[in-house]
Coordinates of C-alpha atoms in Angstrom, one line a residue:
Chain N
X1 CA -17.7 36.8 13.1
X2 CA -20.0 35.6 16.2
X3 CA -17.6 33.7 18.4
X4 CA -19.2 31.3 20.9
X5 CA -17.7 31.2 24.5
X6 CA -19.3 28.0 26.4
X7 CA -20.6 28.6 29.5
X8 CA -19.2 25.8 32.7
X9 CA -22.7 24.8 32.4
X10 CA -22.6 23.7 28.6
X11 CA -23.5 20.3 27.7
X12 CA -20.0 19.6 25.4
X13 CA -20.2 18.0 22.2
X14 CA -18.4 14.9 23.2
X15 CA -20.7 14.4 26.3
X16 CA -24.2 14.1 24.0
X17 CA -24.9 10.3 22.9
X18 CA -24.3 10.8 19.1
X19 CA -28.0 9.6 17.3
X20 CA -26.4 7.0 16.0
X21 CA -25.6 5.5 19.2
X22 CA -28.8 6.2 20.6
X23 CA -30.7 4.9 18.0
X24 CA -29.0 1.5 18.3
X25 CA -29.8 1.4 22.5
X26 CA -32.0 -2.0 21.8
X27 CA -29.1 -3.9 19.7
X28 CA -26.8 -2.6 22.9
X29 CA -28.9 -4.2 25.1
X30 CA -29.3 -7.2 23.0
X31 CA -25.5 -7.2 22.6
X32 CA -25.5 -6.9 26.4
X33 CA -27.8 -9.6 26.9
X34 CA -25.5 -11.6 24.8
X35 CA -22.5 -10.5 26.1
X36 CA -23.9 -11.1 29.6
X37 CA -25.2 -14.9 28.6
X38 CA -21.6 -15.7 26.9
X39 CA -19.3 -14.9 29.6
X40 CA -20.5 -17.9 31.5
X41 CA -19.4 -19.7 29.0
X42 CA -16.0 -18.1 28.2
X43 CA -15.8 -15.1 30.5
X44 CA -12.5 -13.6 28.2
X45 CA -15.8 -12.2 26.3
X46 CA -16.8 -10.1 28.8
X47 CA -15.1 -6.7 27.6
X48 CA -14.3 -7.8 24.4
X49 CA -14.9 -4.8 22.4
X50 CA -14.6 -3.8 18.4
X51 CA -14.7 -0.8 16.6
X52 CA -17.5 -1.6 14.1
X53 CA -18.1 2.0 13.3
X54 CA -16.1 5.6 13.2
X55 CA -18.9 7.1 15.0
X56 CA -18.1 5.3 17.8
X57 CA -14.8 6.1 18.6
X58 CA -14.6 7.7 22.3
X59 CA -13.4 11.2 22.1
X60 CA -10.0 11.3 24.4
X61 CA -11.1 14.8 25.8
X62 CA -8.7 17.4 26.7
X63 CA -5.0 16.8 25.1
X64 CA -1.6 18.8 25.0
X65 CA -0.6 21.0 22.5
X66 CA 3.4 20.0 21.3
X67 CA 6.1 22.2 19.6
X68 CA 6.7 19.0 18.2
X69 CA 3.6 19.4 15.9
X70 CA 3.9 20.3 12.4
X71 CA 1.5 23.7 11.1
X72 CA 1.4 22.5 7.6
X73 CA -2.5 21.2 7.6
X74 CA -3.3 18.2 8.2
X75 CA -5.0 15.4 5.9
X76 CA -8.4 14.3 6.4
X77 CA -10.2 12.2 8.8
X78 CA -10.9 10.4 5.5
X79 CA -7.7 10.5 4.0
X80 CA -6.3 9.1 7.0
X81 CA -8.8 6.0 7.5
X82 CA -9.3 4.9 4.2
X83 CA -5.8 5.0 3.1
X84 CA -3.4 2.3 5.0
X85 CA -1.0 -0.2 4.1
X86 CA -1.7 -2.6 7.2
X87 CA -0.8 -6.2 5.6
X88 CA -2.7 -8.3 8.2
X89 CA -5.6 -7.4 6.2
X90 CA -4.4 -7.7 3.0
X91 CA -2.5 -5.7 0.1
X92 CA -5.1 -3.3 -1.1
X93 CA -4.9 0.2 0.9
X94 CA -8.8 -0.3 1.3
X95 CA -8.8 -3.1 3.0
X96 CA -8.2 -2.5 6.2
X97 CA -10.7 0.3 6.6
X98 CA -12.9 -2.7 4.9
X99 CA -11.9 -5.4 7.3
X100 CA -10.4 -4.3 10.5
X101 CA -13.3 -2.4 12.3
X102 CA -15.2 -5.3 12.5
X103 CA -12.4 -8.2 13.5
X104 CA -10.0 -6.5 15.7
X105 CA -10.8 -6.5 19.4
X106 CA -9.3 -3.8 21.0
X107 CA -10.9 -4.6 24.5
X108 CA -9.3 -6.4 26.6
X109 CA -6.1 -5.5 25.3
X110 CA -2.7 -6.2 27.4
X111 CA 0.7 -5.7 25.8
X112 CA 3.7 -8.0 27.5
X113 CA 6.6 -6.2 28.5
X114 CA 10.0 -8.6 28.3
X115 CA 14.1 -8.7 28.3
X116 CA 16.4 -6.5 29.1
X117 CA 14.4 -4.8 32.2
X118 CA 13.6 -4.6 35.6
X119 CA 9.9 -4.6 35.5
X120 CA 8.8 -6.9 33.1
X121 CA 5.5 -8.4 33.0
X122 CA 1.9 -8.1 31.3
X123 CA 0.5 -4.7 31.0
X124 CA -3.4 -3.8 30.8
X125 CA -3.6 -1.3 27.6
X126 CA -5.4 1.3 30.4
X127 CA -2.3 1.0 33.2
X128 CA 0.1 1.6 30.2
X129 CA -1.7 4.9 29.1
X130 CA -3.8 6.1 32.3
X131 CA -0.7 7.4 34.1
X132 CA 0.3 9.9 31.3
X133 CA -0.8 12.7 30.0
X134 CA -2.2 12.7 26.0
X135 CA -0.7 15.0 23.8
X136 CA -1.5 15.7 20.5
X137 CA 1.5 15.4 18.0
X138 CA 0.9 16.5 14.4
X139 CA 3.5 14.7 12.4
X140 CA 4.4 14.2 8.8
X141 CA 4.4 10.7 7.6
X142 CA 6.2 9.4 5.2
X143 CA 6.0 5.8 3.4
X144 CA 9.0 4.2 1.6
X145 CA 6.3 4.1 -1.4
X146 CA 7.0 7.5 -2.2
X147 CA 3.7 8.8 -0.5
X148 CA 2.6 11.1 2.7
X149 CA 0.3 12.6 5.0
X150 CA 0.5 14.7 8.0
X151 CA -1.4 13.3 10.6
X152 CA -3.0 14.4 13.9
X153 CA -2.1 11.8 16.6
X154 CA -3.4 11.6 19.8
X155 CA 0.0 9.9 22.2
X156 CA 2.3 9.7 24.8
X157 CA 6.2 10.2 24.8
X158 CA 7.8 6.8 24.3
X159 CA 10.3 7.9 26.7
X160 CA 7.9 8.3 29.7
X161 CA 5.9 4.3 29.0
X162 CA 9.5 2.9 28.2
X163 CA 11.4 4.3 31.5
X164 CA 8.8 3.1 34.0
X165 CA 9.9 -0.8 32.9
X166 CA 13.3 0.2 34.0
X167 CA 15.2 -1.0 30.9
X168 CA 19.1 -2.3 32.2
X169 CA 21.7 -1.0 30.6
X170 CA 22.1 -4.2 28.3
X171 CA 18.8 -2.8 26.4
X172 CA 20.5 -1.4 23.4
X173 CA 17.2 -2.1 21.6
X174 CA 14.0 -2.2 21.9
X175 CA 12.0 -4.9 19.5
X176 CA 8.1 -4.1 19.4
X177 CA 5.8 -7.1 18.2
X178 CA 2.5 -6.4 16.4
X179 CA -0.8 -8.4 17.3
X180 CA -0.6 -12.1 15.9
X181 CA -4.2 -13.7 15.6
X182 CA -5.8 -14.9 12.3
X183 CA -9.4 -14.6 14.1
X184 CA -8.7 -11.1 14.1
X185 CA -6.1 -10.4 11.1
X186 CA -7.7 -12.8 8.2
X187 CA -4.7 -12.0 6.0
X188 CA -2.7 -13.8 8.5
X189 CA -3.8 -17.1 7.4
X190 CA -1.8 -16.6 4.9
X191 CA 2.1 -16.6 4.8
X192 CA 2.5 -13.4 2.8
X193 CA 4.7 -11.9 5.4
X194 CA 6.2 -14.1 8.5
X195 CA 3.8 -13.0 10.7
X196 CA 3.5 -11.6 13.4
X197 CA 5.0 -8.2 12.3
X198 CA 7.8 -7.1 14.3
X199 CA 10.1 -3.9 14.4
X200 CA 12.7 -2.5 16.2
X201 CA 14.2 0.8 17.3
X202 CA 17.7 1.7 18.8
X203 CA 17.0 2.4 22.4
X204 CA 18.1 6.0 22.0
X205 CA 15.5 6.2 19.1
X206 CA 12.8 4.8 20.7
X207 CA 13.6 7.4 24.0
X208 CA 14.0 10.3 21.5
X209 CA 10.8 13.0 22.3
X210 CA 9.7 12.5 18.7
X211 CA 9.2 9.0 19.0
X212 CA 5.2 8.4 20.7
X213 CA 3.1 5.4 21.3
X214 CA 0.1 6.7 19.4
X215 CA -3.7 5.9 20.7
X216 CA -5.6 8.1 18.7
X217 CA -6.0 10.5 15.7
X218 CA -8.2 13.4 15.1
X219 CA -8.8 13.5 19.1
X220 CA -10.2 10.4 19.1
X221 CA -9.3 6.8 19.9
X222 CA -7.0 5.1 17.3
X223 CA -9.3 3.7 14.3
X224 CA -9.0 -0.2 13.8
X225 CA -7.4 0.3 10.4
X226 CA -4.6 2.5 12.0
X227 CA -3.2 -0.2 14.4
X228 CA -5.8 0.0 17.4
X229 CA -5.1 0.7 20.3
X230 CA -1.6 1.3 20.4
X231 CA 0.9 1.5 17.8
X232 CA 4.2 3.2 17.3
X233 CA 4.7 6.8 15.6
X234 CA 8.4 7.6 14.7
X235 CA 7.9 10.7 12.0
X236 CA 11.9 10.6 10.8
X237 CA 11.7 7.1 9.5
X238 CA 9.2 5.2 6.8
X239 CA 6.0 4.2 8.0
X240 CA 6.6 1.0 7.8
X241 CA 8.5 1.5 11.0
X242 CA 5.4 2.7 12.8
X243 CA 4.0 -0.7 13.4
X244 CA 0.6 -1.2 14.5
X245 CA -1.5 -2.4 17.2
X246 CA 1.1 -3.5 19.8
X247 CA 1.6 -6.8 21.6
X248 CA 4.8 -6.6 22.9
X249 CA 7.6 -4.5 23.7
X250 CA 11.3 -6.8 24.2
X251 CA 14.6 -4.8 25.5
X252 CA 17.4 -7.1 23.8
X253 CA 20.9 -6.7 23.6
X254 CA 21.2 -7.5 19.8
X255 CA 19.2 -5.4 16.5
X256 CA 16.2 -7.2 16.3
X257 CA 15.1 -8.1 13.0
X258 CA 12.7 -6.4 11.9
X259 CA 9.9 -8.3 9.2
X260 CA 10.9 -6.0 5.9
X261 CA 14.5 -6.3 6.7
X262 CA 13.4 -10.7 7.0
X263 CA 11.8 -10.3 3.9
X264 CA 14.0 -8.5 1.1
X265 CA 17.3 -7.6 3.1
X266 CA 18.4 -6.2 -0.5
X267 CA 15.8 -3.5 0.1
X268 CA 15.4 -2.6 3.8
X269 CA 17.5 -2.4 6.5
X270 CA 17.1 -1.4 10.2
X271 CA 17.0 2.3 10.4
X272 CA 15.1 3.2 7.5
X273 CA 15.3 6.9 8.3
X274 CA 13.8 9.2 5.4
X275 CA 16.5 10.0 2.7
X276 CA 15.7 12.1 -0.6
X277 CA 19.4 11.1 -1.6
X278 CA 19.1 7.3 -1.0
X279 CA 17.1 5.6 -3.6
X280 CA 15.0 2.5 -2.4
X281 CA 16.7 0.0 -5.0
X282 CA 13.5 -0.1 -7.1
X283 CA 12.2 3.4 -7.1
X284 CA 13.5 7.2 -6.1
X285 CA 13.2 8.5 -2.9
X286 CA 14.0 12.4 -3.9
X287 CA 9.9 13.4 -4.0
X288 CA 6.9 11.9 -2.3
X289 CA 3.0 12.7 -3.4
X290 CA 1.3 14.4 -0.5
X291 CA -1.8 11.9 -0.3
X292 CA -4.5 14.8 -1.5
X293 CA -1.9 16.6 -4.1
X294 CA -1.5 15.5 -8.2
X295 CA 1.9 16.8 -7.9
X296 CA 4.9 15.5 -6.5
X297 CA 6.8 17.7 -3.6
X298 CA 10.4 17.2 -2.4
X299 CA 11.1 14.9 0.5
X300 CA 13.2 16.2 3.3
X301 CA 15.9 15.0 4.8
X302 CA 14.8 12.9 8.5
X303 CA 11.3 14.2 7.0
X304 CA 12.0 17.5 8.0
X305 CA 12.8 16.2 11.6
X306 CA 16.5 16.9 11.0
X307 CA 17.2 19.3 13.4
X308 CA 15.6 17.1 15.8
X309 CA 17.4 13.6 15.2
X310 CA 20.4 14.3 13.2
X311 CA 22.9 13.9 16.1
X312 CA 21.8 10.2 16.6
X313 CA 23.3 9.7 13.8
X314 CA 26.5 11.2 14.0
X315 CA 29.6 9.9 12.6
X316 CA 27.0 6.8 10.6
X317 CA 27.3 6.9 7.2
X318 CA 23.8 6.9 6.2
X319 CA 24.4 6.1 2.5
X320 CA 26.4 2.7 3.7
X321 CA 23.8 -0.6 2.8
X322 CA 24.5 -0.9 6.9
X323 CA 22.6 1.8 7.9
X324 CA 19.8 1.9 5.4
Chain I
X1 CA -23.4 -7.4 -43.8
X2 CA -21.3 -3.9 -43.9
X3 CA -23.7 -1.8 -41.6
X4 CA -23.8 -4.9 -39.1
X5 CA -20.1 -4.9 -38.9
X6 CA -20.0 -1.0 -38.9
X7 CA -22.4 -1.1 -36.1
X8 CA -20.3 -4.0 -34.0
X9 CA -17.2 -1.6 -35.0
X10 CA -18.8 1.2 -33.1
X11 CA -20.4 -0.8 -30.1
X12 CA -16.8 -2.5 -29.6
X13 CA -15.2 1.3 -29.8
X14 CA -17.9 2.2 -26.8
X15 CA -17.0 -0.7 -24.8
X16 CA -13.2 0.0 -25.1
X17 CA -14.0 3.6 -23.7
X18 CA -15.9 2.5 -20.5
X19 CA -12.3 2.2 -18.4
X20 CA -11.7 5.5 -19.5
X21 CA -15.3 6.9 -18.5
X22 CA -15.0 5.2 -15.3
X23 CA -11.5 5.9 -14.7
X24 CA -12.6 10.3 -15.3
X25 CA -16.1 9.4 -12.9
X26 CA -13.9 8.0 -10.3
X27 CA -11.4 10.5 -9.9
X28 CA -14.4 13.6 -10.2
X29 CA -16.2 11.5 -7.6
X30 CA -13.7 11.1 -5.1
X31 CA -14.4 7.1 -5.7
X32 CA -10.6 6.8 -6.9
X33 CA -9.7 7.1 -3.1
X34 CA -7.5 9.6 -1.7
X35 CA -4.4 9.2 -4.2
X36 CA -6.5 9.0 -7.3
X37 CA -2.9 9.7 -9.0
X38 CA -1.8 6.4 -7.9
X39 CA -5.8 5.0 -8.7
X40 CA -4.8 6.2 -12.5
X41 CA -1.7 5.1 -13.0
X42 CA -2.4 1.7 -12.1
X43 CA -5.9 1.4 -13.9
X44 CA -4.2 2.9 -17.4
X45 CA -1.4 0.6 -17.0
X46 CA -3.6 -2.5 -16.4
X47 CA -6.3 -1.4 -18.9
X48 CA -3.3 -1.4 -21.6
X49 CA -2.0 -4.5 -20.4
X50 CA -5.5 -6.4 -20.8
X51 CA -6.2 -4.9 -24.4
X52 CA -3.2 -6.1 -25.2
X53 CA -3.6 -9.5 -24.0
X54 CA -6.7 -9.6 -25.8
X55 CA -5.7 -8.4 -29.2
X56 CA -3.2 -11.3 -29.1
X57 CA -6.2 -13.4 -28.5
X58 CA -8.0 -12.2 -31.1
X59 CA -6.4 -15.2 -33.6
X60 CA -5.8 -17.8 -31.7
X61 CA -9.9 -17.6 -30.5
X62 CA -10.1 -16.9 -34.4
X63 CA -8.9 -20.1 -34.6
X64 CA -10.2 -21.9 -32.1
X65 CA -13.7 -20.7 -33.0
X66 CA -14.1 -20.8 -36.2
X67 CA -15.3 -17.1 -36.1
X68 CA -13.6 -15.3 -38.9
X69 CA -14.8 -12.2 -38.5
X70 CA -13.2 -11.6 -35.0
X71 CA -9.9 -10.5 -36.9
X72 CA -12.1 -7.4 -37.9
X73 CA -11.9 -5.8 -34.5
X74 CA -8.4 -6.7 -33.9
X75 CA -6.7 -3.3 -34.8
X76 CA -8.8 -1.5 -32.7
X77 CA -8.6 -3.6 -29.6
X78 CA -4.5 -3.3 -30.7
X79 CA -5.0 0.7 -30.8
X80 CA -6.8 0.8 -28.0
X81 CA -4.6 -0.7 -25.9
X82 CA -1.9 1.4 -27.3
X83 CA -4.1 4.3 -26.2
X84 CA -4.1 3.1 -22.6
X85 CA -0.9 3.1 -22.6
X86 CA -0.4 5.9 -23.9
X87 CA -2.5 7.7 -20.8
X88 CA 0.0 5.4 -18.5
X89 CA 2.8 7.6 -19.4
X90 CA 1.4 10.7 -19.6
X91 CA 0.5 9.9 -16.0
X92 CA 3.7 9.3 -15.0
X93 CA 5.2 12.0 -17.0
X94 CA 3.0 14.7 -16.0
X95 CA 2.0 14.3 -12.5
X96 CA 5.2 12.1 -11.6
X97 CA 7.7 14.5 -13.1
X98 CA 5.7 17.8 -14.0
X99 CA 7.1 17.1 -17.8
X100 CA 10.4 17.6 -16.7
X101 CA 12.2 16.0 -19.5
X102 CA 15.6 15.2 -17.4
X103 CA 13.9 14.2 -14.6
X104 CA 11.9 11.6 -16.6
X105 CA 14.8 10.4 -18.7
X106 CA 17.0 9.8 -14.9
X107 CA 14.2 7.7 -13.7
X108 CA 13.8 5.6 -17.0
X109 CA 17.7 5.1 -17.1
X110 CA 17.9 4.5 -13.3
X111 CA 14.7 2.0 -12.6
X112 CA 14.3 -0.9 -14.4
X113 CA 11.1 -1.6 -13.8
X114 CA 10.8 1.9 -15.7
X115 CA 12.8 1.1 -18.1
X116 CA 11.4 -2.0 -19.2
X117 CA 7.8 -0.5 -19.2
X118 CA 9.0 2.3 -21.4
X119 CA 10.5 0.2 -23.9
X120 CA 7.0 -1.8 -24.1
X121 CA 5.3 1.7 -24.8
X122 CA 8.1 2.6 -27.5
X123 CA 7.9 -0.6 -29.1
X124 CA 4.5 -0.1 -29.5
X125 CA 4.6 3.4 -31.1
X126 CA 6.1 1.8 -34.3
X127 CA 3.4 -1.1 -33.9
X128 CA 0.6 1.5 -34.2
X129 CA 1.8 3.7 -37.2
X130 CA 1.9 1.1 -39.7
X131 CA -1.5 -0.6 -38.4
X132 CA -3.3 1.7 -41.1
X133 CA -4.0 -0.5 -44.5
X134 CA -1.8 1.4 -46.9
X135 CA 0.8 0.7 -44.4
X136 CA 0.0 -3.2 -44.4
X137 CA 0.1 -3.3 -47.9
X138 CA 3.2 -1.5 -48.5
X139 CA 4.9 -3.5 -45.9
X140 CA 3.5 -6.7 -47.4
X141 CA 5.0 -9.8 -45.6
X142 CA 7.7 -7.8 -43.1
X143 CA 4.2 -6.2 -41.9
X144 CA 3.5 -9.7 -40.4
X145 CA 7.3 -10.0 -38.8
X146 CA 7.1 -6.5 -37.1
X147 CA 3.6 -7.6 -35.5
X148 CA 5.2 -10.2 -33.8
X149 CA 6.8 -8.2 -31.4
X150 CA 3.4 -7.4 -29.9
X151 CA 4.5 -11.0 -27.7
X152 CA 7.6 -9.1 -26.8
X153 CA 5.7 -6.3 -25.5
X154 CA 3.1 -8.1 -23.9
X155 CA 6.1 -9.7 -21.7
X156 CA 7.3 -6.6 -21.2
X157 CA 4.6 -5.1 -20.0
X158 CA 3.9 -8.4 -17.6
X159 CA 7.8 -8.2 -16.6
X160 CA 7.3 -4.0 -15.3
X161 CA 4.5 -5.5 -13.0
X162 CA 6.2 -8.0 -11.6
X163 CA 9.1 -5.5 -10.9
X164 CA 7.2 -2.8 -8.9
X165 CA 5.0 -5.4 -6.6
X166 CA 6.8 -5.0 -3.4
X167 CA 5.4 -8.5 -2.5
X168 CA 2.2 -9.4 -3.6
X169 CA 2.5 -11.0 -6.8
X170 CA -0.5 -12.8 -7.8
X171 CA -2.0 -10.2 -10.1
X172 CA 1.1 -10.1 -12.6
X173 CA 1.3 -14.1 -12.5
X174 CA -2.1 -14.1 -13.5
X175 CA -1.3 -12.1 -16.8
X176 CA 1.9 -14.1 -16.7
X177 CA -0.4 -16.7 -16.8
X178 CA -2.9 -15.8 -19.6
X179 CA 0.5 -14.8 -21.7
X180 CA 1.8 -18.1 -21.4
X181 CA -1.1 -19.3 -22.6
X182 CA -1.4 -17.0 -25.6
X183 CA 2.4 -18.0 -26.9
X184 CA 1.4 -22.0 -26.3
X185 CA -1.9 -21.4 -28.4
X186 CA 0.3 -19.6 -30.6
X187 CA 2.4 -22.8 -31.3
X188 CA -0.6 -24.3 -32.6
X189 CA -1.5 -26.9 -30.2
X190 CA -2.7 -29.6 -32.3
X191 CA 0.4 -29.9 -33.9
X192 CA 2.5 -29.6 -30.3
X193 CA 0.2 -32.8 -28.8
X194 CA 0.8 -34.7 -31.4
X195 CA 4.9 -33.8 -31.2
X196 CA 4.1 -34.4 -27.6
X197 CA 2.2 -37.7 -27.7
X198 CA 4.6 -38.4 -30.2
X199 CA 7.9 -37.8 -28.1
X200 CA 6.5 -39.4 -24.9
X201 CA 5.9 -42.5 -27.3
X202 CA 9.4 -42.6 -27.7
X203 CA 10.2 -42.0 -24.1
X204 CA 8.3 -44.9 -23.2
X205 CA 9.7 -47.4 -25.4
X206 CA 13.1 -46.3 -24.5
X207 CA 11.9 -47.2 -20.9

């Protein structure tokens, strides 16, 4: 096998305009024009910024392996995009690869820090993320509908983005808010769920190592139908947990309630940690399809992050309606 | 006459195969998305659901129309739709469960929404055997009475997919919808108005 060691002087992949991009130079000067002509008119334009295509998406260069990650291979780039539950536009697991690229700005994005902490205030998405170093954390993810992938992110440690707002020691939790903005989120117009989407973690969850604020997959930045640009990865719990494209991080005192848990407390609760041996009330929980696979595989306890969480849990009875 | 109807026989058969075609070019094609398990199941099950809906069409239109010779396709749409149904459970049974027989029988005892959609598909099994003519003959007018349960299972059917929406529920109000409409046409609406117009008559001069 020829292997091919780049030279310093190598052009690298990700530095070469992809054709596609050249090829569309005119419409980006036209769209600059635009742009230009518009922000005298209403200058919040300026940077606004969506994520029309896949092609696009900026590689996020150099990133840090984690024991954290997972060997088992991951699912597609395809899988991965095509295949979302992300509500705000709409039911079908098509439609936010459909819909999302094309409405959701991701630039200017700001996400408002508030409650229970000493430096709260209004953060620019690149202060939150420029300080840290990206990691790559390949994590199995598991939804309460009985399916999974395992999933390349691109993130940063809670832990590290959370400490810097000095949370006091009344934060017990931490509630995170997903983006609320019909313009963007057509499904929104509609009051399917009590929009915007909110979830919450224990504070000791959300500081656990495992727990990341995710801003891209495959090495790239976070497609629009994954929760662009920032969104919460917590691999022990259902996805559902994971919310998307973040708004707003509050440290309260009290659980927060989070949107499923609003919805149909008879079937969520809080911690919604993955369980093979509790049912959801309507369906098992004991085996999940691996998105790609016919056949059905056993689900693991924590999803196989056992070793890792377990102890947060000590002395909880995790079978109790309390603790679902 | 006989070779037209043969030929409409066999058109209608083609027509009821195309989900099935589409259903195979999908999944080969990678157009079923990336859980085309999940992609069959819930195209087998709605497939069987509409043929259903529309065999118990098939009289009141009958009726409605004018068109005698609709009732001629009935049995097939009927069978049909059994068929789909059929390939509903087999996809759960197979790729759900491997075949396991225990693990299949936990899940219909322990989910209702299984439950109920199972009982739709056994009802039906009796439904098809005796839709052969020696069988209609032989069972003469009870033939008629064990037919009728088609409405049962057809509310079933509607019932499991309300049950496993987690909250978007307009597709099975829509068959709800169409069902409700089925049993009201099935009540003969002429004679219902005129009970109606009848009753509010009454109302009124009571007022």
């Amino acid at each position: 096998m020829l292997i091919r060691r780049p030279r310093r002087s190598d052009v690298k992949p990700s530095e070469i305009t992809s054709e596609s991009i050249y090829r569309r130079r005119r419409e980006f000067m036209k769209a600059a024009g635009t742009i230009a002509a518009g922000s005298l008119l209403a200058p919040q334009w300026l940077f606004s910024r969506t994520l029309d295509d896949l092609e696009q998406l900026r590689d996020l260069g150099e990133l840090k392996p984690s024991p954290y990650s997972t060997d088992e291979s991951p699912n597609s780039f395809s899988d991965i995009t095509t295949y979302n539950n992300f509500y705000e536009y709409g039911f079908g697991k098509d439609d936010p690869a459909r819909h999302a690229p094309g409405l959701l700005r991701v630039e200017p994005w700001s996400v408002e820090v508030t409650g229970e902490c000493e430096k709260p205030g209004t953060y620019a998405f690149e202060d939150l993320v420029k300080p840290h170093r990206l990691e790559e954390r390949i994590y199995r993810f598991r939804c309460v509908e009985a399916w999974s992938m395992v999933i390349p992110w691109v993130g940063i440690p809670m832990v590290n983005v959370l400490k810097r707002f000095q949370p006091t020691s009344r934060a017990r939790y931490v509630e995170f808010v997903t983006l609320m903005d019909p313009e963007q989120m057509p499904a929104q117009r509609r009051p399917s769920l009590p929009w915007p989407y909110r979830e919450g973690l224990r504070i000791d969850e959300a500081m656990h190592p495992l727990s990341i604020f995710a801003v891209g997959v495959y090495g790239k930045e976070m497609p629009a139908q994954n929760g662009a640009p920032i969104r919460l990865v917590v691999p022990w719990k259902y996805g559902f947990k994971s919310s998307k494209s973040l708004v707003k991080i509050r440290f309260t005192e009290e659980q927060p309630l989070n949107t499923w848990q609003q919805i149909t407390p008879e079937e969520y609760g809080f911690y919604a940690n993955v369980n093979p041996e509790v049912d959801h009330p309507r369906w098992s929980q004991a085996r999940e399809r691996r998105v790609g696979s016919f056949f059905r595989q056993s689900t693991q306890m924590f999803n196989g992050y056992r070793e890792e969480v377990a102890h947060l849990y000590r002395g909880m009875d995790l079978r109790s309606r309390e603790y679902w | 006459m006989v070779r037209g109807l043969l030929l409409a026989k066999i058109g209608v058969f083609l027509l009821c195969l195309i989900p099935l075609v589409i259903m195979g070019s999908a999944v080969v094609t990678g157009a079923a998305g990336p859980n085309p398990v999940e992609y069959l199941s819930h195209e087998t099950g709605q497939w069987g659901l509409r043929l259903l809906l529309l065999t118990l069409a098939v009289s009141p239109l009958r009726r409605l129309t004018g068109w005698a010779w609709l009732i001629r396709f009935r049995r097939m749409l009927g069978l049909f739709a059994f068929f789909y149904v059929c390939c509903h459970f087999l996809v759960f049974a197979v790729f759900d469960h491997s075949l396991g027989l225990p693990s299949i029988l936990e899940d219909i005892v322990k989910r209702p929404y299984i439950l109920v959609g199972t009982l739709a598909f056994l009802l039906l099994i009796p439904l098809a055997i005796t839709s052969t003519n020696s069988m209609m003959r032989r069972l003469g007018r009870r033939w008629k009475a064990l037919h009728r349960f088609s409405y049962l299972i057809a509310a079933l059917a509607v019932l499991h997919f309300f049950m496993l929406v987690k909250v978007d529920t307009r597709e099975p109000l829509i068959y709800a919808g169409v069902l409700a409409a089925l049993l009201l046409l099935r009540l003969r609406p002429g004679q219902w108005l005129a009970r109606r117009t009848a009753s509010r008559r009454e109302v009124q001069k009571e007022a």
